[in-house]
Coordinates of C-alpha atoms (C1' of nucleotides) in Angstrom, one line a residue:
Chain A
X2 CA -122.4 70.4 169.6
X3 CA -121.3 74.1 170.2
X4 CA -118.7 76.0 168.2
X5 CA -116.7 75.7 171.2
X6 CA -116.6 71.9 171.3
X7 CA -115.1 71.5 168.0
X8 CA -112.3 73.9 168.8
X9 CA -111.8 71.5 172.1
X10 CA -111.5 68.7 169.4
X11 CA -109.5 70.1 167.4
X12 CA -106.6 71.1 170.2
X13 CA -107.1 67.5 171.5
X14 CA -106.4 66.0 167.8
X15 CA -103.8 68.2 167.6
X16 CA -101.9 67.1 171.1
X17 CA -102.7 63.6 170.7
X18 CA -100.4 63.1 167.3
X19 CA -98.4 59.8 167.9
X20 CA -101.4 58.5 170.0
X21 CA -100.4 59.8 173.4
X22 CA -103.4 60.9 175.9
X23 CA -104.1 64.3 175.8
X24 CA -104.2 66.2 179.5
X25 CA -106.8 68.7 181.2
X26 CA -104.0 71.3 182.0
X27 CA -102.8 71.5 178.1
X28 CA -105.5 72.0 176.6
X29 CA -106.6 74.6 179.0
X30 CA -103.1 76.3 177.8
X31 CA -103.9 76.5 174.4
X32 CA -107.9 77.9 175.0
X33 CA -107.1 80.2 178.0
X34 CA -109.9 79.0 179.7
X35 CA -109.7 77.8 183.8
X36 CA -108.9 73.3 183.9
X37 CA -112.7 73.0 185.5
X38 CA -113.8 74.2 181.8
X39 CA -112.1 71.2 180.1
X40 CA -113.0 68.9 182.3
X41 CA -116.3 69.9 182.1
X42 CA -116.0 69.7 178.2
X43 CA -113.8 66.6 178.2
X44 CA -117.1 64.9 180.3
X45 CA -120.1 66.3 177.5
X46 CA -117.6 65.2 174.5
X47 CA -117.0 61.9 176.0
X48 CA -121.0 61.8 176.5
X49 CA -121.3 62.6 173.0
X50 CA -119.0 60.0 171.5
X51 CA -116.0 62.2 170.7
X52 CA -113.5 61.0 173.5
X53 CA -112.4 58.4 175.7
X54 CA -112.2 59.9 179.0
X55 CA -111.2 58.3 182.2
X56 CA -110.8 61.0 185.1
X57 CA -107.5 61.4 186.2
X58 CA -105.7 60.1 183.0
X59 CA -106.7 62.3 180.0
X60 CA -108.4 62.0 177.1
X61 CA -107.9 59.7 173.4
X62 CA -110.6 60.5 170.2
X63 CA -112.6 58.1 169.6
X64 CA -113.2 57.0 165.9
X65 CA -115.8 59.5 165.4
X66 CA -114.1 62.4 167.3
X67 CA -111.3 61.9 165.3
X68 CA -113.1 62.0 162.0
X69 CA -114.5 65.2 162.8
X70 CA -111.2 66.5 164.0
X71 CA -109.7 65.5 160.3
X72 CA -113.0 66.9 158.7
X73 CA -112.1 70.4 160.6
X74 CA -108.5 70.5 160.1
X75 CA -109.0 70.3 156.4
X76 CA -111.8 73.4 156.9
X77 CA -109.0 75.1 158.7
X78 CA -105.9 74.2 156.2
X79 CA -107.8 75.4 153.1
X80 CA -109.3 78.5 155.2
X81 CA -105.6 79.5 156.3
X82 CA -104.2 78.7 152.8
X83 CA -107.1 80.9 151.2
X84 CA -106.6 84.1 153.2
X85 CA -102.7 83.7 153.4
X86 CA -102.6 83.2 149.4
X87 CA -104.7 86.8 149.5
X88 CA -102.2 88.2 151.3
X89 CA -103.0 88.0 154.8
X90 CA -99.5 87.4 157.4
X91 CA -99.9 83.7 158.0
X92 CA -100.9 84.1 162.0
X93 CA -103.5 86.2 161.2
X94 CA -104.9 83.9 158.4
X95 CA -104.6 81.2 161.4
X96 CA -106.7 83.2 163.2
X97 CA -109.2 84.0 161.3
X98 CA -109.7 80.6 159.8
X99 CA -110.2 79.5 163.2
X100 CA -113.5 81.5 163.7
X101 CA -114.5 81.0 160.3
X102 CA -114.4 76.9 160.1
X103 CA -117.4 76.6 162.8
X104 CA -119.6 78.6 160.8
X105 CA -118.7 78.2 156.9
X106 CA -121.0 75.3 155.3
X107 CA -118.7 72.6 153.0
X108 CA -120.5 74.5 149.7
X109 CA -117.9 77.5 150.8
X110 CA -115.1 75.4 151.5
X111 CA -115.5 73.8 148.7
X112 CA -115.2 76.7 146.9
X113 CA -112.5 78.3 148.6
X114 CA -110.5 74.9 148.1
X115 CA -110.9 75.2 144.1
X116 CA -110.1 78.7 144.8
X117 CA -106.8 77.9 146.2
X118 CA -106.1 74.8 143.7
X119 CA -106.8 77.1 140.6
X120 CA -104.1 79.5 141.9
X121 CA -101.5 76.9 142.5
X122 CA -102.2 75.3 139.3
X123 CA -101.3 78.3 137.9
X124 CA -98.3 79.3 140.3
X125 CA -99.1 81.9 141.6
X126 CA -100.4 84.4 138.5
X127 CA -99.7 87.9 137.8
X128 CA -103.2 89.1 138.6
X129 CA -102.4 87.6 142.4
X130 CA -99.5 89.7 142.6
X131 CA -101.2 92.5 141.7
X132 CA -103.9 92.2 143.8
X133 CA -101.9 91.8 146.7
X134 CA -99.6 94.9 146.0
X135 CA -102.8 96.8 146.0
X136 CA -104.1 95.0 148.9
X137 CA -100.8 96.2 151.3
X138 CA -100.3 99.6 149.2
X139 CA -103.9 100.2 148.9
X140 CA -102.7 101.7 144.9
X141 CA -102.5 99.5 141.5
X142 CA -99.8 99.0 139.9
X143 CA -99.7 100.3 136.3
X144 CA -100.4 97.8 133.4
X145 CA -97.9 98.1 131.6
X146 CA -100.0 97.0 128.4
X147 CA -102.4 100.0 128.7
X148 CA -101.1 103.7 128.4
X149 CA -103.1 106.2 129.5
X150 CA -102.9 109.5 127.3
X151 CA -101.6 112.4 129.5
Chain B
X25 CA -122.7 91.5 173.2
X26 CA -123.0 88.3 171.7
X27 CA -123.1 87.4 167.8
X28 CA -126.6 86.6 167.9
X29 CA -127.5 90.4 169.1
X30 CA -125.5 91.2 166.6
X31 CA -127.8 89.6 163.7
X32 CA -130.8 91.2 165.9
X33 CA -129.4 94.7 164.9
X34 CA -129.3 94.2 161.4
X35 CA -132.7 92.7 161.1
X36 CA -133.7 95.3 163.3
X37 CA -132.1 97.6 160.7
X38 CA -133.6 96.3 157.8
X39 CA -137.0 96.5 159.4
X40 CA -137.2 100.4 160.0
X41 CA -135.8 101.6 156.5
X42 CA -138.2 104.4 156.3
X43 CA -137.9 105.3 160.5
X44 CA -140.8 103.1 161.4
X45 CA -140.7 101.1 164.4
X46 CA -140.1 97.4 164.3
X47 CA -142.2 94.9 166.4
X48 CA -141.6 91.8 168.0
X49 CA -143.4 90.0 165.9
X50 CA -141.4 90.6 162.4
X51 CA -138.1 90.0 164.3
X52 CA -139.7 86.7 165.5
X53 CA -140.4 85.7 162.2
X54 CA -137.2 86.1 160.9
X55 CA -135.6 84.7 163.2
X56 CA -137.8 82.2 163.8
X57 CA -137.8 82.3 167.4
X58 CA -140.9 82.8 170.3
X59 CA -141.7 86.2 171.0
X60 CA -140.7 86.0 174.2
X61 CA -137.0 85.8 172.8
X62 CA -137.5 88.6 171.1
X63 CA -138.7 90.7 174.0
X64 CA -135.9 89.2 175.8
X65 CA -133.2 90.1 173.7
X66 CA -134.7 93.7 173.2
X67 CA -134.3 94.7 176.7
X68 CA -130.9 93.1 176.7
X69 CA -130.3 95.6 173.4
X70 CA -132.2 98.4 175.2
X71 CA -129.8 97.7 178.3
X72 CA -127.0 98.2 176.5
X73 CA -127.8 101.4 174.6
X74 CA -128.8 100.0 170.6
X75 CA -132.2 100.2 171.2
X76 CA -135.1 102.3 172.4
X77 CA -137.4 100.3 173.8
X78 CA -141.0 101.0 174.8
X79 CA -143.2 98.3 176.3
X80 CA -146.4 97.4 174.1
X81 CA -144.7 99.2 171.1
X82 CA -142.0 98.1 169.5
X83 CA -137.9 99.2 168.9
X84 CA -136.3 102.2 167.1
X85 CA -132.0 102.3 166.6
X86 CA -130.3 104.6 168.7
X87 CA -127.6 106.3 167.1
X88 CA -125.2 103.8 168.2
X89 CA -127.4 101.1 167.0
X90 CA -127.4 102.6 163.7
X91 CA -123.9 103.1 163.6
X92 CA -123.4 99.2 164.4
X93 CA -126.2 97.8 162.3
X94 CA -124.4 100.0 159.6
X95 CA -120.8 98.6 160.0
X96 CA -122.5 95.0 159.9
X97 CA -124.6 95.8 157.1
X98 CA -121.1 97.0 155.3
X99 CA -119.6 94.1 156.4
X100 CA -122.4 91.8 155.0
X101 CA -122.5 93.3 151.8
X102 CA -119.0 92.9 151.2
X103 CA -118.5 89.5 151.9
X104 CA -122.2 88.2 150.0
X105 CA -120.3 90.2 147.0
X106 CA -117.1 88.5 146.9
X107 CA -118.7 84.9 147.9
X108 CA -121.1 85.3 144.8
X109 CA -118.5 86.7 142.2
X110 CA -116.4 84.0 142.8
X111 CA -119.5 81.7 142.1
X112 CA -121.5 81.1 144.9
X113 CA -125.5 81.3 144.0
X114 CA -126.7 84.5 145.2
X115 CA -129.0 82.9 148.2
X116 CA -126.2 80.9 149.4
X117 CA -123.9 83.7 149.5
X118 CA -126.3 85.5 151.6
X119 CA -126.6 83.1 154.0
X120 CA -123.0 81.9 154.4
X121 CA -121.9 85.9 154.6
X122 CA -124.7 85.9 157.7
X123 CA -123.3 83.3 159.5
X124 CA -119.3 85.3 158.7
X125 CA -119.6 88.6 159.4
X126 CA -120.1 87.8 163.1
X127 CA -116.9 86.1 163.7
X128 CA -114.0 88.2 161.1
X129 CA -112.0 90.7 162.1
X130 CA -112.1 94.1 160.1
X131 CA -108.7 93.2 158.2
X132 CA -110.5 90.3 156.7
X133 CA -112.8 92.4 155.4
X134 CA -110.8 95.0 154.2
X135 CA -108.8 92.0 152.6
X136 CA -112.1 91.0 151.0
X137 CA -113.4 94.5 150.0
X138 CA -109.9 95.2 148.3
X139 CA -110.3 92.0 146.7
X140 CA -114.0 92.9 145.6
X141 CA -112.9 96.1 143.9
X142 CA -110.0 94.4 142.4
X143 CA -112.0 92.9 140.1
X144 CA -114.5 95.1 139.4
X145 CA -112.2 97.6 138.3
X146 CA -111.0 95.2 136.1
X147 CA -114.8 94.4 134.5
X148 CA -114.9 90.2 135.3
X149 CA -111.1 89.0 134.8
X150 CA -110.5 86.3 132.2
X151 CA -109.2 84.3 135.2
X152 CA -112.8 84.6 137.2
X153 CA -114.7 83.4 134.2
X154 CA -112.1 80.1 134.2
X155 CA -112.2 80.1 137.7
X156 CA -115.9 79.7 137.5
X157 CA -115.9 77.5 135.1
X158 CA -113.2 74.9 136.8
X159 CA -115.7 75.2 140.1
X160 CA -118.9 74.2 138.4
X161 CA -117.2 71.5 136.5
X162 CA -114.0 70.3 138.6
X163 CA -112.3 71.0 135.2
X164 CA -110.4 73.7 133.8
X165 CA -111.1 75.2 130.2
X166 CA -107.9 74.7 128.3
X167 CA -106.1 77.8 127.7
X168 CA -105.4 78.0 124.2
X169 CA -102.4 79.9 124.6
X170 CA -100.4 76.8 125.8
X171 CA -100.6 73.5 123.3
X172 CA -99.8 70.2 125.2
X173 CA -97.9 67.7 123.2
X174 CA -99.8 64.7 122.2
Chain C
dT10 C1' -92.4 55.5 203.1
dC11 C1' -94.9 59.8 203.3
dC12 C1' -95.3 64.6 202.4
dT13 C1' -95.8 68.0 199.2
dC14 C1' -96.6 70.1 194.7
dT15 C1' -99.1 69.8 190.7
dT16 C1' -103.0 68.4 188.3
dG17 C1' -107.8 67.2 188.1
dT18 C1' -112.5 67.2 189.9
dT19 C1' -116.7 68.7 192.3
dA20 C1' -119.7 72.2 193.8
dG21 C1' -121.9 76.2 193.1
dG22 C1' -122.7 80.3 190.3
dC23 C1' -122.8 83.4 186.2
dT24 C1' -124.3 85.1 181.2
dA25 C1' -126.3 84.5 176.7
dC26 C1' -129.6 82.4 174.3
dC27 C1' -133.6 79.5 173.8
dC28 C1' -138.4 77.6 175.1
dT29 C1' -143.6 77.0 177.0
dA30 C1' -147.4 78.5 179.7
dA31 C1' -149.9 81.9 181.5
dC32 C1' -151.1 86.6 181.8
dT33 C1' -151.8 91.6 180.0
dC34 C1' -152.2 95.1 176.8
dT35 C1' -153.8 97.3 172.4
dC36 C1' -156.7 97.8 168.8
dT37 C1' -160.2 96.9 165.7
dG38 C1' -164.9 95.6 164.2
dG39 C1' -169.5 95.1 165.3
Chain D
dC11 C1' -167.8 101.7 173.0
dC12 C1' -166.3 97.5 174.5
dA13 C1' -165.2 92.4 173.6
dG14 C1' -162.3 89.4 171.7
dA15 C1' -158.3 88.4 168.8
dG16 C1' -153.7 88.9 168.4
dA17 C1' -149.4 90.9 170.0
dG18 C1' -146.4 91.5 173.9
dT19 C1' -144.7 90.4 178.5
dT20 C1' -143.6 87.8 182.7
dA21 C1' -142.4 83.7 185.1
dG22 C1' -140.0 79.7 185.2
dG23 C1' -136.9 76.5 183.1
dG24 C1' -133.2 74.5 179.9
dT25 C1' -128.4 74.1 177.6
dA26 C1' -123.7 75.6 176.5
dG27 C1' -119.9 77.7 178.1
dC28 C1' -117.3 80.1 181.5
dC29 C1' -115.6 81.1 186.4
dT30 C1' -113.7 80.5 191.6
dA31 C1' -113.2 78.0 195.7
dA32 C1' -112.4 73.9 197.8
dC33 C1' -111.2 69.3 197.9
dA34 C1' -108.9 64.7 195.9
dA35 C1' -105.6 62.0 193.4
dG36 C1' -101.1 60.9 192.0
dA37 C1' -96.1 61.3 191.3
dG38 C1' -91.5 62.5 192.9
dG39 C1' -88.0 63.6 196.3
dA40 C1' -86.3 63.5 201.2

DNA sequence: TCCTCTTGTTAGGCTACCCTAACTCTCTGG
DNA sequence: CCAGAGAGTTAGGGTAGCCTAACAAGAGGA
């Protein structure tokens, strides 16, 4: 399976909440790309287990492709969380996390998912502040604890 | 270009520290694909103006594959860094910051960078070393400021 | 009902990678 | 100096994605 496929899977899992059938033309919507693409890619996921696909009607996840849709949204939530908690404006953190789930390996993610817990355990410290003032102003803000002589 | 050409740059790159020219054969190796890829992809590179490329002898940057294999190199180096100070071991940084740098956009890594310095200029926080700590351990050192009732 | 509009599919073709098999060049050692 | 080893190239083929053009199915209104 290509990068591409699990975005496919993805969109789908994301269309079909409440169970309905998800439809060529939607899809197609949401990845720009021409309704022969997803049919095409409805067909080779379907192949591969991820769908049920019956032409005409649309597609459903099968067990499998909706575990890997779950396993991938997760990827995504704590890649968007990460980046937005740094500072980044929430659509471009969507973004990004987007490209970065198909490559990261679950080491990273798991990571980056401490990452995020050990700043909401601690509610948002003062260092993140900080950072993120420097991040958008590019200058630190002075600590008020250390003086430095004139 | 695609990503993969991309990570053909770099190795590229890293090949001819020093000026030399780099052979199909190295770049195989690494990559650990057949030579005739390798040939492949540097007339594709040739093509498109990052390479100069001689039959029988091997590839040099042009100065717009320098510049590239530079921004990536930056790129790389920046995102190994912040993947390893946050606790990653040093191999698996390297690779996961391989796999990355293809797919982010240059405010993610200026996010990242800024985030980098951050905490250099601040010599290892208090709050990485517990971070650390929490991720190797799935617990968090108790912070002896606060005293939980018994 | 049936005709039309929308949606979906097939056919055929493209690029970026990858491969193996077979051929060619370079270069070094005897 | 020239043969053979090893490196490089060409030819031919494969997969994942993407596209347009042309055709097919289905659903809704006259």
């Amino acid at each position: 399976m290509g990068r591409r496929a699990e975005e496919y899977i993805e969109i789908i899992y994301d269309l079909s909440r409440g169970g309905e059938r998800v439809h060529v033309k939607e899809v197609a919507e949401r990845l720009n790309v021409s309704l022969p693409s997803v049919t095409e890619m409805f067909q080779r996921l379907a192949e591969a287990g991820f769908l049920n696909y019956h032409r005409y009607y649309g597609v459903t996840l099968t067990d499998k492709g909706r575990k890997l849709a779950e396993d991938l949204e997760k990827r995504h939530q704590t890649l968007k969380e990460f980046l937005h908690l740094l500072g980044l404006e929430e659509e471009e953190a969507d973004r990004e996390a987007c490209k970065i789930e198909h490559v990261v390996d679950p080491e990273t993610v798991k990571l980056l998912t401490k990452f995020v817990e050990f700043i909401e355990m601690h509610d948002s410290p003062r260092w993140l502040a900080r950072f993120r003032k420097y991040y958008l102003s590019g200058e630190l803000e002075r600590c008020p604890k250390i003086k430095d002589g004139v």
